[in-house]
Amino acid sequence: MKEIKEILKAYDLAKRHNEKTALATVVKVEGSSYRQPGARMLITENGALTGAISGGCLEGDALKKAQMVIFKQQSMLVTYDTTDDDDAKFGVGLGCNGIIHILIEPIVENRENNPIQLLNTCTKNRDQKVLVTLFDIINKRESQPGTALLFQEKSKIYNQSFTRIKPDAQSSILKACSAVFSDQKTLIHPIEQSNFTAFVENMQPSIRLNIIGAGNDVLPLVKLAKAMGWEITIADGRSDLVSATRFPEAIELLSGKGNEVVSQLKVDQKTAVVLMSHNFNYDLEILKGLYPYKCPYIGVLGPKKKLLKLMDQLSCHGIVLQEEEEKLIFGPMGLDLGAESPEEIALSILAEVKAVMNGNKGGHLRSKNGPIHNHPAGTSRP
């Protein structure tokens, strides 16, 4: 979501300068690629780039294609195939041994629900959403439908591209949206009796990080989380430490007793809570107030014996955690990186949070069997 928000800011700037723009989206990958479907980049007519669709090898060629799209005001699908190990002929030096399909769309300001408008709607709240991008691999030179539909629990927002396809295709896409909405897994959906393929994308909100504590060791944690585009809340009983001057990166600052601030904490399935107050009783009040736990990660700073003591105190207050509930609490929190300094500890904590949010164990990539990335369902695997 961070990349999308940066693209929206860049688009607003280009609009103020009366610059035309195009949006490049990775819609399908076969084999290996640095970026996966959903990676986006905004290109202005003057050559400014925001976001990324590769590790830097595709951007130059995509810029030329995007300027053509802007000039013609017609979308196009571009395919880079390096599976023959001779990517030098493209002049882009991919070296990924994969096939990458990139859709480039002109952004027409007065076109209702254009791609930028749909992306902007995705950022308005933390509700679950599904975004559909349509493309035609068979007829790449033809104008592509592009970003066509935003599917939400109680509404659908679509543009002309969606209304122009056949009813049977619309019905097929809506069923795919329902499936993605249900299992929260992006998929590549070939539409039967049609040349179109739908990239049906599960749009995840940014990770929300609720930090309990405002000491100096929190400062590097906040800066690193902000760099990753996470939404940060700071809560502490020491009002002199909880200030916008001290934590300009936070979107929310809470000050008060533990039982007072815990009722104000916002939690969902993309929220992590980390206890760093260095105050046992304060941390206990937070754990008591959060129960029953509705977020996938609660981290406790300190040794294992501190966590065990917290669990004992919870039990004394009538809160006896089941095995599945205990799995949500990480103490000592962080991946085992051998971290010592506050900055290293911050890296360890955020790496563990990210791994948990993605359902990963946080091990070595070299030990992983198969591809590095989790491909959307429906794509071929190397």
Coordinates of C-alpha atoms in Angstrom, one line a residue:
M1 CA 0.0 0.0 0.0
K2 CA 2.9 2.3 0.5
E3 CA 3.8 2.2 -3.2
I4 CA 0.2 3.1 -4.1
K5 CA 0.1 6.1 -1.7
E6 CA 3.4 7.4 -3.2
I7 CA 1.9 7.0 -6.7
L8 CA -1.1 9.0 -5.7
K9 CA 1.0 11.8 -4.3
A10 CA 3.1 11.8 -7.5
Y11 CA 0.0 11.9 -9.6
D12 CA -1.4 14.9 -7.6
L13 CA 1.9 16.7 -8.2
A14 CA 1.9 15.9 -11.9
K15 CA -1.7 17.1 -12.1
R16 CA -0.8 20.5 -10.6
H17 CA 1.9 20.9 -13.2
N18 CA -0.5 19.9 -16.0
E19 CA 1.6 16.8 -16.9
K20 CA 0.0 13.8 -18.5
T21 CA 0.7 10.4 -16.9
A22 CA 0.5 6.7 -17.4
L23 CA 0.3 3.8 -14.9
A24 CA 2.3 0.6 -15.4
T25 CA 1.2 -2.5 -13.5
V26 CA 2.7 -6.0 -13.4
V27 CA -0.3 -8.1 -14.1
K28 CA 1.2 -11.6 -14.6
V29 CA 4.5 -13.3 -14.1
E30 CA 5.7 -16.7 -15.3
G31 CA 8.9 -17.9 -13.8
S32 CA 11.2 -15.6 -11.9
S33 CA 10.8 -11.9 -11.5
Y34 CA 12.1 -9.3 -9.0
R35 CA 8.6 -7.8 -8.7
Q36 CA 5.3 -9.7 -8.6
P37 CA 1.8 -9.0 -9.9
G38 CA 0.5 -5.8 -8.3
A39 CA 3.8 -3.9 -8.5
R40 CA 3.0 -0.5 -10.0
M41 CA 4.8 2.6 -11.4
L42 CA 3.5 6.0 -12.4
I43 CA 5.2 7.7 -15.4
T44 CA 4.8 11.3 -16.3
E45 CA 5.2 12.7 -19.8
N46 CA 8.4 14.3 -18.7
G47 CA 9.9 11.0 -17.6
A48 CA 9.5 11.1 -13.8
L49 CA 9.0 7.6 -12.3
T50 CA 7.3 6.8 -9.0
G51 CA 7.1 3.2 -7.8
A52 CA 8.9 0.2 -9.5
I53 CA 8.0 -2.7 -11.7
S54 CA 11.4 -4.4 -11.5
G55 CA 14.8 -4.1 -9.8
G56 CA 15.6 -1.3 -12.2
C57 CA 16.1 -3.2 -15.4
L58 CA 12.7 -2.7 -17.0
E59 CA 12.0 0.9 -16.0
G60 CA 14.0 2.5 -18.9
D61 CA 12.2 0.5 -21.6
A62 CA 8.8 0.9 -19.9
L63 CA 9.3 4.7 -19.8
K64 CA 9.5 4.7 -23.6
K65 CA 6.4 2.6 -23.9
A66 CA 4.6 4.7 -21.4
Q67 CA 5.3 7.9 -23.3
M68 CA 3.9 6.3 -26.4
V69 CA 0.8 5.3 -24.4
I70 CA 0.4 8.9 -23.2
F71 CA 0.8 10.3 -26.7
K72 CA -1.7 7.9 -28.2
Q73 CA -4.0 7.8 -25.1
Q74 CA -4.3 4.1 -25.6
S75 CA -3.3 1.3 -23.2
M76 CA -1.0 -1.5 -24.2
L77 CA 0.3 -4.8 -22.8
V78 CA 4.1 -5.3 -22.9
T79 CA 5.8 -8.7 -22.4
Y80 CA 9.4 -9.2 -21.5
D81 CA 10.5 -12.8 -22.0
T82 CA 13.9 -13.8 -20.7
T83 CA 13.4 -17.6 -20.4
D84 CA 15.8 -18.2 -23.3
D85 CA 18.7 -16.7 -21.3
D86 CA 19.2 -14.1 -24.0
D87 CA 17.6 -11.0 -22.5
A88 CA 20.4 -8.8 -23.9
K89 CA 18.4 -8.6 -27.1
F90 CA 15.8 -6.5 -25.2
G91 CA 18.4 -4.0 -24.1
V92 CA 17.0 -4.2 -20.5
G93 CA 19.3 -6.8 -18.8
L94 CA 16.6 -8.6 -16.9
G95 CA 18.5 -11.7 -15.8
C96 CA 15.5 -13.1 -14.0
N97 CA 14.7 -16.0 -16.4
G98 CA 11.0 -15.3 -16.5
I99 CA 8.1 -13.8 -18.5
I100 CA 6.8 -10.5 -17.1
H101 CA 3.5 -9.0 -18.5
I102 CA 3.1 -5.3 -17.8
L103 CA 0.0 -3.3 -18.5
I104 CA 0.5 0.4 -19.3
E105 CA -2.6 2.6 -19.1
P106 CA -3.0 6.3 -19.8
I107 CA -4.6 8.3 -16.9
V108 CA -7.5 10.3 -18.3
E109 CA -8.5 12.8 -15.6
N110 CA -12.1 13.3 -16.7
R111 CA -12.8 9.5 -17.2
E112 CA -15.0 8.3 -14.3
N113 CA -13.3 5.8 -12.0
N114 CA -10.0 5.8 -13.9
P115 CA -7.2 3.7 -12.4
I116 CA -5.9 6.5 -10.1
Q117 CA -9.4 7.1 -8.7
L118 CA -9.9 3.4 -8.0
L119 CA -6.5 3.2 -6.3
N120 CA -7.3 6.3 -4.3
T121 CA -10.5 4.6 -3.0
C122 CA -8.4 1.6 -1.9
T123 CA -6.6 3.9 0.5
K124 CA -9.6 5.6 2.1
N125 CA -10.1 3.0 4.9
R126 CA -8.9 -0.3 6.1
D127 CA -11.9 -2.3 4.8
Q128 CA -11.1 -5.3 2.6
K129 CA -11.2 -4.6 -1.2
V130 CA -10.5 -6.5 -4.4
L131 CA -9.2 -4.7 -7.5
V132 CA -9.6 -6.1 -11.0
T133 CA -7.3 -5.4 -13.9
L134 CA -8.3 -6.8 -17.3
F135 CA -5.8 -7.6 -20.1
D136 CA -5.6 -9.5 -23.3
I137 CA -2.4 -11.5 -23.9
I138 CA -3.6 -12.9 -27.2
N139 CA -4.2 -9.4 -28.8
K140 CA -1.4 -7.4 -27.1
R141 CA -1.5 -4.7 -29.7
E142 CA -5.2 -4.0 -29.1
S143 CA -6.3 -1.4 -26.6
Q144 CA -6.5 -3.1 -23.2
P145 CA -9.4 -2.7 -20.8
G146 CA -7.1 -2.2 -17.8
T147 CA -8.1 -1.4 -14.2
A148 CA -11.8 -1.9 -14.4
L149 CA -13.4 -2.8 -11.1
L150 CA -13.1 -2.2 -7.3
F151 CA -15.1 -4.9 -5.4
Q152 CA -16.1 -4.2 -1.8
E153 CA -18.3 -6.0 0.6
K154 CA -21.3 -3.8 0.1
S155 CA -20.6 -2.1 -3.2
K156 CA -18.9 -2.3 -6.6
I157 CA -17.2 0.6 -8.4
Y158 CA -16.5 0.1 -12.0
N159 CA -15.7 2.1 -15.1
Q160 CA -16.5 1.9 -18.8
S161 CA -13.9 -0.9 -19.4
F162 CA -15.9 -3.2 -17.2
T163 CA -19.3 -2.3 -18.7
R164 CA -18.1 -2.9 -22.3
I165 CA -17.3 -6.6 -21.8
K166 CA -19.9 -9.3 -22.2
P167 CA -22.3 -10.1 -19.3
D168 CA -21.0 -13.7 -19.1
A169 CA -17.5 -12.3 -18.6
Q170 CA -18.7 -9.8 -16.0
S171 CA -20.4 -12.6 -14.1
S172 CA -17.2 -14.7 -14.2
I173 CA -15.1 -11.8 -12.9
L174 CA -17.6 -11.1 -10.0
K175 CA -17.4 -14.8 -9.0
A176 CA -13.6 -14.6 -8.9
C177 CA -13.9 -11.4 -6.8
S178 CA -16.0 -13.2 -4.3
A179 CA -13.5 -16.0 -4.1
V180 CA -10.6 -13.6 -3.5
F181 CA -12.7 -11.7 -1.0
S182 CA -13.3 -14.9 0.9
D183 CA -9.9 -16.5 1.0
Q184 CA -7.9 -13.2 0.7
K185 CA -5.6 -14.6 -2.0
T186 CA -4.9 -12.8 -5.3
L187 CA -5.4 -14.8 -8.4
I188 CA -5.0 -14.7 -12.2
H189 CA -8.4 -15.6 -13.7
P190 CA -8.6 -16.5 -17.4
I191 CA -12.2 -15.7 -18.5
E192 CA -13.8 -18.5 -20.4
Q193 CA -14.9 -17.9 -24.0
S194 CA -12.9 -14.7 -24.0
N195 CA -9.4 -13.6 -24.7
F196 CA -9.4 -11.6 -21.5
T197 CA -7.5 -12.5 -18.3
A198 CA -8.4 -10.8 -15.0
F199 CA -5.8 -10.0 -12.5
V200 CA -8.0 -10.2 -9.3
E201 CA -6.0 -8.5 -6.6
N202 CA -6.6 -8.8 -2.9
M203 CA -5.8 -5.2 -1.7
Q204 CA -4.3 -5.3 1.8
P205 CA -4.2 -2.2 4.1
S206 CA -0.9 -1.1 5.5
I207 CA 0.2 -2.9 8.7
R208 CA -0.9 -0.9 11.7
L209 CA 1.7 -0.9 14.5
N210 CA 0.5 0.0 18.0
I211 CA 3.6 0.7 20.1
I212 CA 3.1 0.7 23.9
G213 CA 5.9 2.8 25.2
A214 CA 7.6 6.0 24.2
G215 CA 11.2 5.5 25.4
N216 CA 14.3 6.2 23.4
D217 CA 14.4 2.5 22.2
V218 CA 11.1 3.2 20.4
L219 CA 12.6 5.9 18.2
P220 CA 14.4 3.6 15.7
L221 CA 11.5 1.3 15.6
V222 CA 9.2 4.1 14.6
K223 CA 11.5 5.4 11.9
L224 CA 12.0 2.0 10.3
A225 CA 8.2 1.2 10.4
K226 CA 7.5 4.6 8.8
A227 CA 10.0 3.8 6.0
M228 CA 8.0 0.7 5.2
G229 CA 4.7 2.7 5.1
W230 CA 3.2 1.2 8.3
E231 CA 0.6 3.2 10.2
I232 CA 2.0 3.9 13.7
T233 CA 0.3 4.6 17.0
I234 CA 2.3 5.5 20.2
A235 CA 0.8 5.0 23.6
D236 CA 2.4 5.7 27.0
G237 CA 1.6 6.9 30.5
R238 CA 4.3 9.5 30.4
S239 CA 2.7 12.5 28.6
D240 CA 6.0 14.4 28.3
L241 CA 7.3 11.6 26.0
V242 CA 4.2 11.3 23.8
S243 CA 4.5 14.3 21.5
A244 CA 4.3 15.0 17.8
T245 CA 7.7 16.7 18.1
R246 CA 9.2 13.4 19.3
F247 CA 7.3 11.1 17.0
P248 CA 6.3 13.0 13.9
E249 CA 5.9 9.7 12.0
A250 CA 3.0 8.6 14.2
I251 CA -0.6 9.0 13.0
E252 CA -1.9 8.8 16.5
L253 CA -0.5 9.6 20.0
L254 CA -2.2 8.3 23.2
S255 CA -1.3 9.3 26.7
G256 CA -2.8 7.9 29.9
K257 CA -3.0 4.9 32.2
G258 CA -2.9 1.5 30.6
N259 CA -6.6 0.8 31.1
E260 CA -7.4 4.2 29.6
V261 CA -5.4 4.0 26.4
V262 CA -6.1 0.3 25.7
S263 CA -9.8 1.1 24.9
Q264 CA -8.6 3.6 22.3
L265 CA -6.3 1.2 20.5
K266 CA -7.5 0.2 17.0
V267 CA -6.9 -3.4 16.1
D268 CA -7.7 -5.6 13.2
Q269 CA -6.1 -8.6 11.3
K270 CA -3.4 -6.4 10.0
T271 CA -2.4 -4.9 13.4
A272 CA 0.6 -5.7 15.5
V273 CA 0.9 -4.5 19.2
V274 CA 4.3 -4.3 20.7
L275 CA 4.8 -3.8 24.5
M276 CA 7.9 -1.7 25.1
S277 CA 6.9 0.4 28.1
H278 CA 9.5 -1.2 30.4
N279 CA 6.7 -1.1 33.0
F280 CA 5.3 -4.5 33.9
N281 CA 2.0 -3.3 35.3
Y282 CA 1.4 -1.1 32.3
D283 CA 2.0 -3.9 29.9
L284 CA -0.3 -6.1 32.0
E285 CA -3.1 -3.6 31.7
I286 CA -2.7 -3.5 28.0
L287 CA -2.8 -7.3 27.7
K288 CA -5.9 -7.5 29.9
G289 CA -7.7 -4.8 28.0
L290 CA -6.9 -6.3 24.6
Y291 CA -8.5 -9.6 25.5
P292 CA -10.1 -11.3 23.6
Y293 CA -7.2 -10.8 21.1
K294 CA -8.3 -9.8 17.6
C295 CA -4.9 -9.1 16.0
P296 CA -2.3 -11.7 14.8
Y297 CA 0.7 -10.3 16.7
I298 CA 1.3 -9.1 20.2
G299 CA 5.0 -8.7 21.1
V300 CA 6.5 -8.5 24.5
L301 CA 9.9 -6.9 25.0
G302 CA 12.1 -8.6 27.6
P303 CA 13.1 -12.1 28.7
K304 CA 11.0 -15.2 28.6
K305 CA 10.4 -15.1 32.4
K306 CA 8.7 -11.7 32.0
L307 CA 6.2 -13.2 29.6
L308 CA 5.6 -16.2 31.9
K309 CA 4.9 -13.8 34.8
L310 CA 2.5 -11.8 32.6
M311 CA 0.6 -15.0 31.8
D312 CA 0.4 -15.9 35.5
Q313 CA -1.0 -12.5 36.2
L314 CA -3.6 -12.8 33.4
S315 CA -4.6 -16.1 34.9
C316 CA -5.1 -14.5 38.3
H317 CA -7.4 -12.0 36.7
G318 CA -9.5 -14.8 35.2
I319 CA -7.9 -14.7 31.7
V320 CA -6.7 -18.2 30.9
L321 CA -5.4 -18.3 27.3
Q322 CA -5.9 -21.3 25.1
E323 CA -3.1 -22.7 22.9
E324 CA -4.2 -20.8 19.8
E325 CA -4.4 -17.5 21.8
E326 CA -0.9 -18.0 23.2
K327 CA 0.4 -18.4 19.7
L328 CA -0.5 -14.7 19.1
I329 CA 1.9 -13.6 21.8
F330 CA 5.6 -13.4 21.0
G331 CA 8.0 -13.0 23.9
P332 CA 10.8 -12.3 23.7
M333 CA 9.7 -10.7 20.5
G334 CA 11.8 -10.5 17.4
L335 CA 13.7 -12.8 15.1
D336 CA 17.0 -14.3 16.3
L337 CA 19.4 -11.9 14.5
G338 CA 21.9 -11.6 17.3
A339 CA 20.5 -8.0 17.7
E340 CA 22.1 -5.8 20.4
S341 CA 21.6 -2.1 19.7
P342 CA 18.1 -0.4 19.6
E343 CA 18.4 -0.2 15.8
E344 CA 19.2 -3.9 15.5
I345 CA 16.4 -4.8 17.9
A346 CA 14.0 -2.7 15.9
L347 CA 15.0 -4.6 12.7
S348 CA 14.5 -7.9 14.5
I349 CA 11.0 -6.9 15.8
L350 CA 9.7 -5.6 12.5
A351 CA 11.1 -8.5 10.5
E352 CA 9.2 -10.9 12.8
V353 CA 6.0 -8.8 12.5
K354 CA 6.2 -8.9 8.7
A355 CA 6.9 -12.6 8.7
V356 CA 3.8 -13.3 10.9
M357 CA 1.6 -11.1 8.8
N358 CA 2.6 -13.0 5.7
G359 CA 2.3 -16.4 7.3
N360 CA 6.0 -17.1 7.0
K361 CA 8.5 -18.4 9.5
G362 CA 11.3 -15.9 8.7
G363 CA 13.9 -18.5 7.8
H364 CA 16.7 -18.3 5.3
L365 CA 15.6 -18.0 1.7
R366 CA 18.3 -20.4 0.6
S367 CA 16.5 -23.1 2.6
K368 CA 13.2 -22.5 0.9
N369 CA 12.1 -25.1 -1.7
G370 CA 10.5 -23.6 -4.8
P371 CA 10.2 -19.9 -5.8
I372 CA 11.0 -17.1 -3.4
H373 CA 7.6 -15.4 -4.0
N374 CA 4.1 -16.8 -3.5
H375 CA 2.6 -16.6 -6.9
P376 CA -1.0 -15.7 -7.3
A377 CA -3.2 -18.7 -8.0
G378 CA -3.6 -19.4 -11.7
T379 CA 0.0 -18.4 -12.7
S380 CA 2.5 -20.9 -13.9
R381 CA 5.3 -21.7 -11.5
P382 CA 9.0 -22.2 -12.3

